[in-house]
Short mmCIF file of C-alpha atoms and ligand atoms in Angstrom, two decimals:
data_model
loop_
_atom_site.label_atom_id
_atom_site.label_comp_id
_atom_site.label_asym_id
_atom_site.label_seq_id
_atom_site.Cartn_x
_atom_site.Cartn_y
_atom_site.Cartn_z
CA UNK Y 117 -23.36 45.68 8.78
CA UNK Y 118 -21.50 48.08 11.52
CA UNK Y 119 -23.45 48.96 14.33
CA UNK Y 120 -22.73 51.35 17.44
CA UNK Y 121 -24.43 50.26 20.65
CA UNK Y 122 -24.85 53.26 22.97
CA UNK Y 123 -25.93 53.96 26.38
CA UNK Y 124 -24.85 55.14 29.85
CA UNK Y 125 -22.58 52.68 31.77
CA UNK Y 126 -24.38 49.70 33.07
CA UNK Y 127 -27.20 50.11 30.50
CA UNK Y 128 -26.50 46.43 29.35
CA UNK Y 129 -24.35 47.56 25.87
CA UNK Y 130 -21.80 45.05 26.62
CA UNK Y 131 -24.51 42.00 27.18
CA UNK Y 132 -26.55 43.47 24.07
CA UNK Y 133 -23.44 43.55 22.10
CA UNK Y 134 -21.99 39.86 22.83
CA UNK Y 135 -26.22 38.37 21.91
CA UNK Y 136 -25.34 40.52 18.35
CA UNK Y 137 -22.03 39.07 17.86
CA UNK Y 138 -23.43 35.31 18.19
CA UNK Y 139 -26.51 35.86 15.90
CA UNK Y 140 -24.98 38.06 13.26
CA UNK Y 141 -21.06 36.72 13.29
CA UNK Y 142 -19.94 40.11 14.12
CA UNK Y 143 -16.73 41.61 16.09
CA UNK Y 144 -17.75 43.34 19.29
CA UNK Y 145 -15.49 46.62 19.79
CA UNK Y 146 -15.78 47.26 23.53
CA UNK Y 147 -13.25 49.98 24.36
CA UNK Y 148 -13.17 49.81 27.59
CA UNK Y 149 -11.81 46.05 27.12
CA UNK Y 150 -9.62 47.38 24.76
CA UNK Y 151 -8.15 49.83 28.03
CA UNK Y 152 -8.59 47.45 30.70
CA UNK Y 153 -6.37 44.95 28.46
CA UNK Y 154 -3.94 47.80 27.74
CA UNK Y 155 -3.27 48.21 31.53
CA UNK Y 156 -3.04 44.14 32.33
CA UNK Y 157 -0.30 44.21 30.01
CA UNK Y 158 1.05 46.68 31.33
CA UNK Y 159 1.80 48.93 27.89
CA UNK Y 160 2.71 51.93 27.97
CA UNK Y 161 -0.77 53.17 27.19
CA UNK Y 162 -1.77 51.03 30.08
CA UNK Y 163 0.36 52.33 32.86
CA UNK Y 164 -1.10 55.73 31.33
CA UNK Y 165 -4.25 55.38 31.70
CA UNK Y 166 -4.53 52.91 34.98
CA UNK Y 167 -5.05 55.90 37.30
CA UNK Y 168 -8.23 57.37 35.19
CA UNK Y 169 -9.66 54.31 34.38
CA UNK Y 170 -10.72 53.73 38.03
CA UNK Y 171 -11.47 57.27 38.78
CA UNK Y 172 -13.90 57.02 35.92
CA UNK Y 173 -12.74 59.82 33.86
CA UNK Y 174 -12.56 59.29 30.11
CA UNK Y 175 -9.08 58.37 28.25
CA UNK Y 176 -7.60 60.66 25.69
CA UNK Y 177 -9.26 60.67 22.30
CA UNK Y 178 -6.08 60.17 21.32
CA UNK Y 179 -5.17 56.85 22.89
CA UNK Y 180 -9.10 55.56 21.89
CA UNK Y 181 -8.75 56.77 18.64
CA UNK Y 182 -5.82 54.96 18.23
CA UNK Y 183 -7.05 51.55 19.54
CA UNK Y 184 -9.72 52.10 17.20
CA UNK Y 185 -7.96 52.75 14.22
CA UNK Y 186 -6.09 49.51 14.00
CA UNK Y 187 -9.51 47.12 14.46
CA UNK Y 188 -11.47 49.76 11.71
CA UNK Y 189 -8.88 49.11 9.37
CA UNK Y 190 -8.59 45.38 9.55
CA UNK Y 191 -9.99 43.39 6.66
CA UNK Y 192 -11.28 40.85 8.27
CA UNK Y 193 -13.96 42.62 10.42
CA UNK Y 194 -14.57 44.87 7.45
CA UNK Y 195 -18.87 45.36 7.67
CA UNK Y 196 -18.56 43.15 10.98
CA UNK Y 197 -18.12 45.69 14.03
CA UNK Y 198 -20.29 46.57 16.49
CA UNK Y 199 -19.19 48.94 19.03
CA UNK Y 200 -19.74 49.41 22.57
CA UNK Y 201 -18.33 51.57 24.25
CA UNK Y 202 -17.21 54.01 21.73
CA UNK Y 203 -18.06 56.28 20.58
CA UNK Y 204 -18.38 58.68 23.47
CA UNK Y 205 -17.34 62.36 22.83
CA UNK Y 206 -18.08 63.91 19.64
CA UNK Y 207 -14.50 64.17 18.69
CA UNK Y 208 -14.63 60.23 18.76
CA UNK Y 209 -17.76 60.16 16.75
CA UNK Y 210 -16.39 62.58 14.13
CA UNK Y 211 -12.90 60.42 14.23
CA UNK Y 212 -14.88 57.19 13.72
CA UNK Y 213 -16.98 58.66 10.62
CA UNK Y 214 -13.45 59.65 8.99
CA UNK Y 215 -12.11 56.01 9.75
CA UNK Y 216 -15.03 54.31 8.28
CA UNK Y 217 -14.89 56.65 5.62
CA UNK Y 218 -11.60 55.95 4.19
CA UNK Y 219 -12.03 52.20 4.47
CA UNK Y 220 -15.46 52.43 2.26
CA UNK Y 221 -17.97 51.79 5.07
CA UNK Y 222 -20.28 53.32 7.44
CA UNK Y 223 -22.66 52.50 10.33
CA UNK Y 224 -26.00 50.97 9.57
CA UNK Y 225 -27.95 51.30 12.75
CA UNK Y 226 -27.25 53.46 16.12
CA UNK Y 227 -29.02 52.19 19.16
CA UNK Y 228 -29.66 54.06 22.22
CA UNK Y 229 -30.15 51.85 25.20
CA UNK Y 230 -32.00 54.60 27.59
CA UNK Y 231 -31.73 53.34 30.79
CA UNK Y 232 -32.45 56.09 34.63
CA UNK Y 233 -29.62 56.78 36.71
CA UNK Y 234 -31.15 54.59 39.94
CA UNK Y 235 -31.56 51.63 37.88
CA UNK Y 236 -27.74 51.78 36.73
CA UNK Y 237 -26.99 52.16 40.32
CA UNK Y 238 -28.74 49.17 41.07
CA UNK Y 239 -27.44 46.90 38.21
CA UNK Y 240 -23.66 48.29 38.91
CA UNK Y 241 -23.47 47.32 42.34
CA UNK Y 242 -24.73 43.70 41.37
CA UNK Y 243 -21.67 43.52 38.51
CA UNK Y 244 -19.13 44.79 41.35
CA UNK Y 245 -19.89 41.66 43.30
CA UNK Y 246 -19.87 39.49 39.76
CA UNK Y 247 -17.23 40.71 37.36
CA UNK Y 248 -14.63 42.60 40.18
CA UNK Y 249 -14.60 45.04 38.17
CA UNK Y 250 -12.09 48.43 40.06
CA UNK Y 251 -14.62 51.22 38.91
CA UNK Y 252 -17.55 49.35 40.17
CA UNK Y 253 -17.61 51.13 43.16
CA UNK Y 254 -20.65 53.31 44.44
CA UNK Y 255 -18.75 56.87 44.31
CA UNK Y 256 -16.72 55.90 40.63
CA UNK Y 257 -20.17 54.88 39.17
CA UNK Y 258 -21.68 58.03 39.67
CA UNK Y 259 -18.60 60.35 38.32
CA UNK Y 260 -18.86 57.75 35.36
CA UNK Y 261 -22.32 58.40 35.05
CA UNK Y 262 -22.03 62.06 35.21
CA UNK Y 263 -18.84 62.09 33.12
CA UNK Y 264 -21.30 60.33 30.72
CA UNK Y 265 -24.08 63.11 30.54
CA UNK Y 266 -21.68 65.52 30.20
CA UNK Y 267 -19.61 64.30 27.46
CA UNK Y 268 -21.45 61.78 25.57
CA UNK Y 269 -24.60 63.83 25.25
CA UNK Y 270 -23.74 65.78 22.29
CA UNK Y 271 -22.82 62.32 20.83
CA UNK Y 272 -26.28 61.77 21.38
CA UNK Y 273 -27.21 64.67 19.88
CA UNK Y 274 -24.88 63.96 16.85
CA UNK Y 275 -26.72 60.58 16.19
CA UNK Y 276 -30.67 61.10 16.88
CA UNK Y 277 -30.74 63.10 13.51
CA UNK Y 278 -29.65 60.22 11.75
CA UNK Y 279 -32.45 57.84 10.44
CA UNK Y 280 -30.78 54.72 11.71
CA UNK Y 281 -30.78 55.70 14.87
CA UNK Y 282 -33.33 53.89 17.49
CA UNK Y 283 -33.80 54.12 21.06
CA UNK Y 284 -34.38 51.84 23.08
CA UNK Y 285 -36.16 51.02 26.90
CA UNK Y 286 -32.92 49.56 28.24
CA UNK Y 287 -34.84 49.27 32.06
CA UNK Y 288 -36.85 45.93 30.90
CA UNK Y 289 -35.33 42.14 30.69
CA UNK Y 290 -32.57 41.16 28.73
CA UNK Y 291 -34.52 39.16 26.25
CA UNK Y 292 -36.87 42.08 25.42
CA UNK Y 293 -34.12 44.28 24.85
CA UNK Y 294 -32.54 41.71 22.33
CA UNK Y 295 -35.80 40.94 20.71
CA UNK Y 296 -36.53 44.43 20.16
CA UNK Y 297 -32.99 45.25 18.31
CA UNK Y 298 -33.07 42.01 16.21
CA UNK Y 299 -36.51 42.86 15.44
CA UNK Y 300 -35.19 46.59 14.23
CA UNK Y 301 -32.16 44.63 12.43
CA UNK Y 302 -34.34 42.02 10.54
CA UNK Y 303 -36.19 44.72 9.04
P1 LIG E 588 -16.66 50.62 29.87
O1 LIG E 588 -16.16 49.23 30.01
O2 LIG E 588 -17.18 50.90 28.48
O3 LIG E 588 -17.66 50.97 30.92
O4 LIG E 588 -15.42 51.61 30.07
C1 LIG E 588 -14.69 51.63 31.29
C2 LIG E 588 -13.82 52.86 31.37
O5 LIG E 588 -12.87 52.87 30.28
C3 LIG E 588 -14.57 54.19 31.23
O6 LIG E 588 -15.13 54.62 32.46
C4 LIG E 588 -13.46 55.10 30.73
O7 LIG E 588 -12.58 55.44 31.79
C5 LIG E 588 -12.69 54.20 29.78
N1 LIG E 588 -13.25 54.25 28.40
C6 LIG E 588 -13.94 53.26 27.74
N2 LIG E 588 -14.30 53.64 26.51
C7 LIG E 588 -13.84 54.91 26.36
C8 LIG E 588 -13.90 55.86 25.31
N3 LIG E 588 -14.53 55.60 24.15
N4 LIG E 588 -13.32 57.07 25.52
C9 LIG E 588 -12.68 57.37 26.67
N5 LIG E 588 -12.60 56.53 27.71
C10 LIG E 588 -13.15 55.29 27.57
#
């Protein structure tokens, strides 16, 4: 099964994603690892896209689609993605339907992990003091949150008229969250 994991940043996709990737054998297709790893090796996408990484503004399409292309298209994880992270503008949503498309697949379940702007405040600031992350600060986590709204909510739009699409409380505890997708998945 393929399955998109969606949400605004610090909703808990990433945590979400790695519990479905243990229980199910799946490959987890975080973007925004895909971009951070781009810039520690320095590539030439990553010396691109450094500077709006940790201003919190979206990469190019282009350069996601890209990155996305090669890991749709790999045999191996063929029926075994989940992503996180991606898609998040409608022109990546459309792209990803096309790639799945001409490699005979599609997704199976879209979940929503709805989660209030204070609480991803809250949880943000607690990962900047865990992970290090350079757009965990205060004033980069609310232009990614707002970049978020802006662009990823006719993704949102795009994907609540499809009937695998579920959302879900993302405010309560880790656990419940998981229970509540496997629960959805099992079915
Ligand atoms: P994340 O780890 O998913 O929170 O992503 C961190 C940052 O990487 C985002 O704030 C964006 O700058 C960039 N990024 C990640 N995924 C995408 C995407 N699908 N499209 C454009 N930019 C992205």
């Amino acid at each position: 099964m393929n399955v998109i994991i969606f949400g605004p940043p610090g909703a808990g996709k990433g945590t979400q994603a790695n519990n479905l990737v243990k229980k199910y054998n799946l490959y987890q297709i975080s973007t925004g690892d895909l971009l951070r790893s781009e810039v520690s090796n320095k590539t030439d996408i990553g010396r691109n896209i450094e500077n709006i990484i940790s201003k919190g503004d979206f990469a190019t399409d282009e350069i996601v689609n890209e990155l996305i292309q090669n890991v749709v298209s790999n045999p191996q994880k063929k029926n075994k993605l989940i992503f996180d992270g991606y898609p998040r503008s409608l022109s990546q949503a459309k792209n990803l339907d096309i790639l799945l498309n001409s490699s005979n697949q599609k997704i199976d379940f879209i979940f929503f992990l709805n989660v209030k702007k204070d609480t991803i405040i809250k949880r943000i600031e607690k990962r900047k003091i865990l992970e290090k992350r350079a757009d965990d600060n205060l004033q980069t986590i609310l232009k990614r949150y707002d970049t978020y709204m802006e662009t990823t909510k006719p993704v949102l739009d795009f994907y609540s008229k499809n009937p695998n699409f579920y959302e879900i409380d993302g405010s309560v505890k880790i656990d419940e969250i998981s229970s509540k997708i496997e629960q959805i998945l099992s079915v």
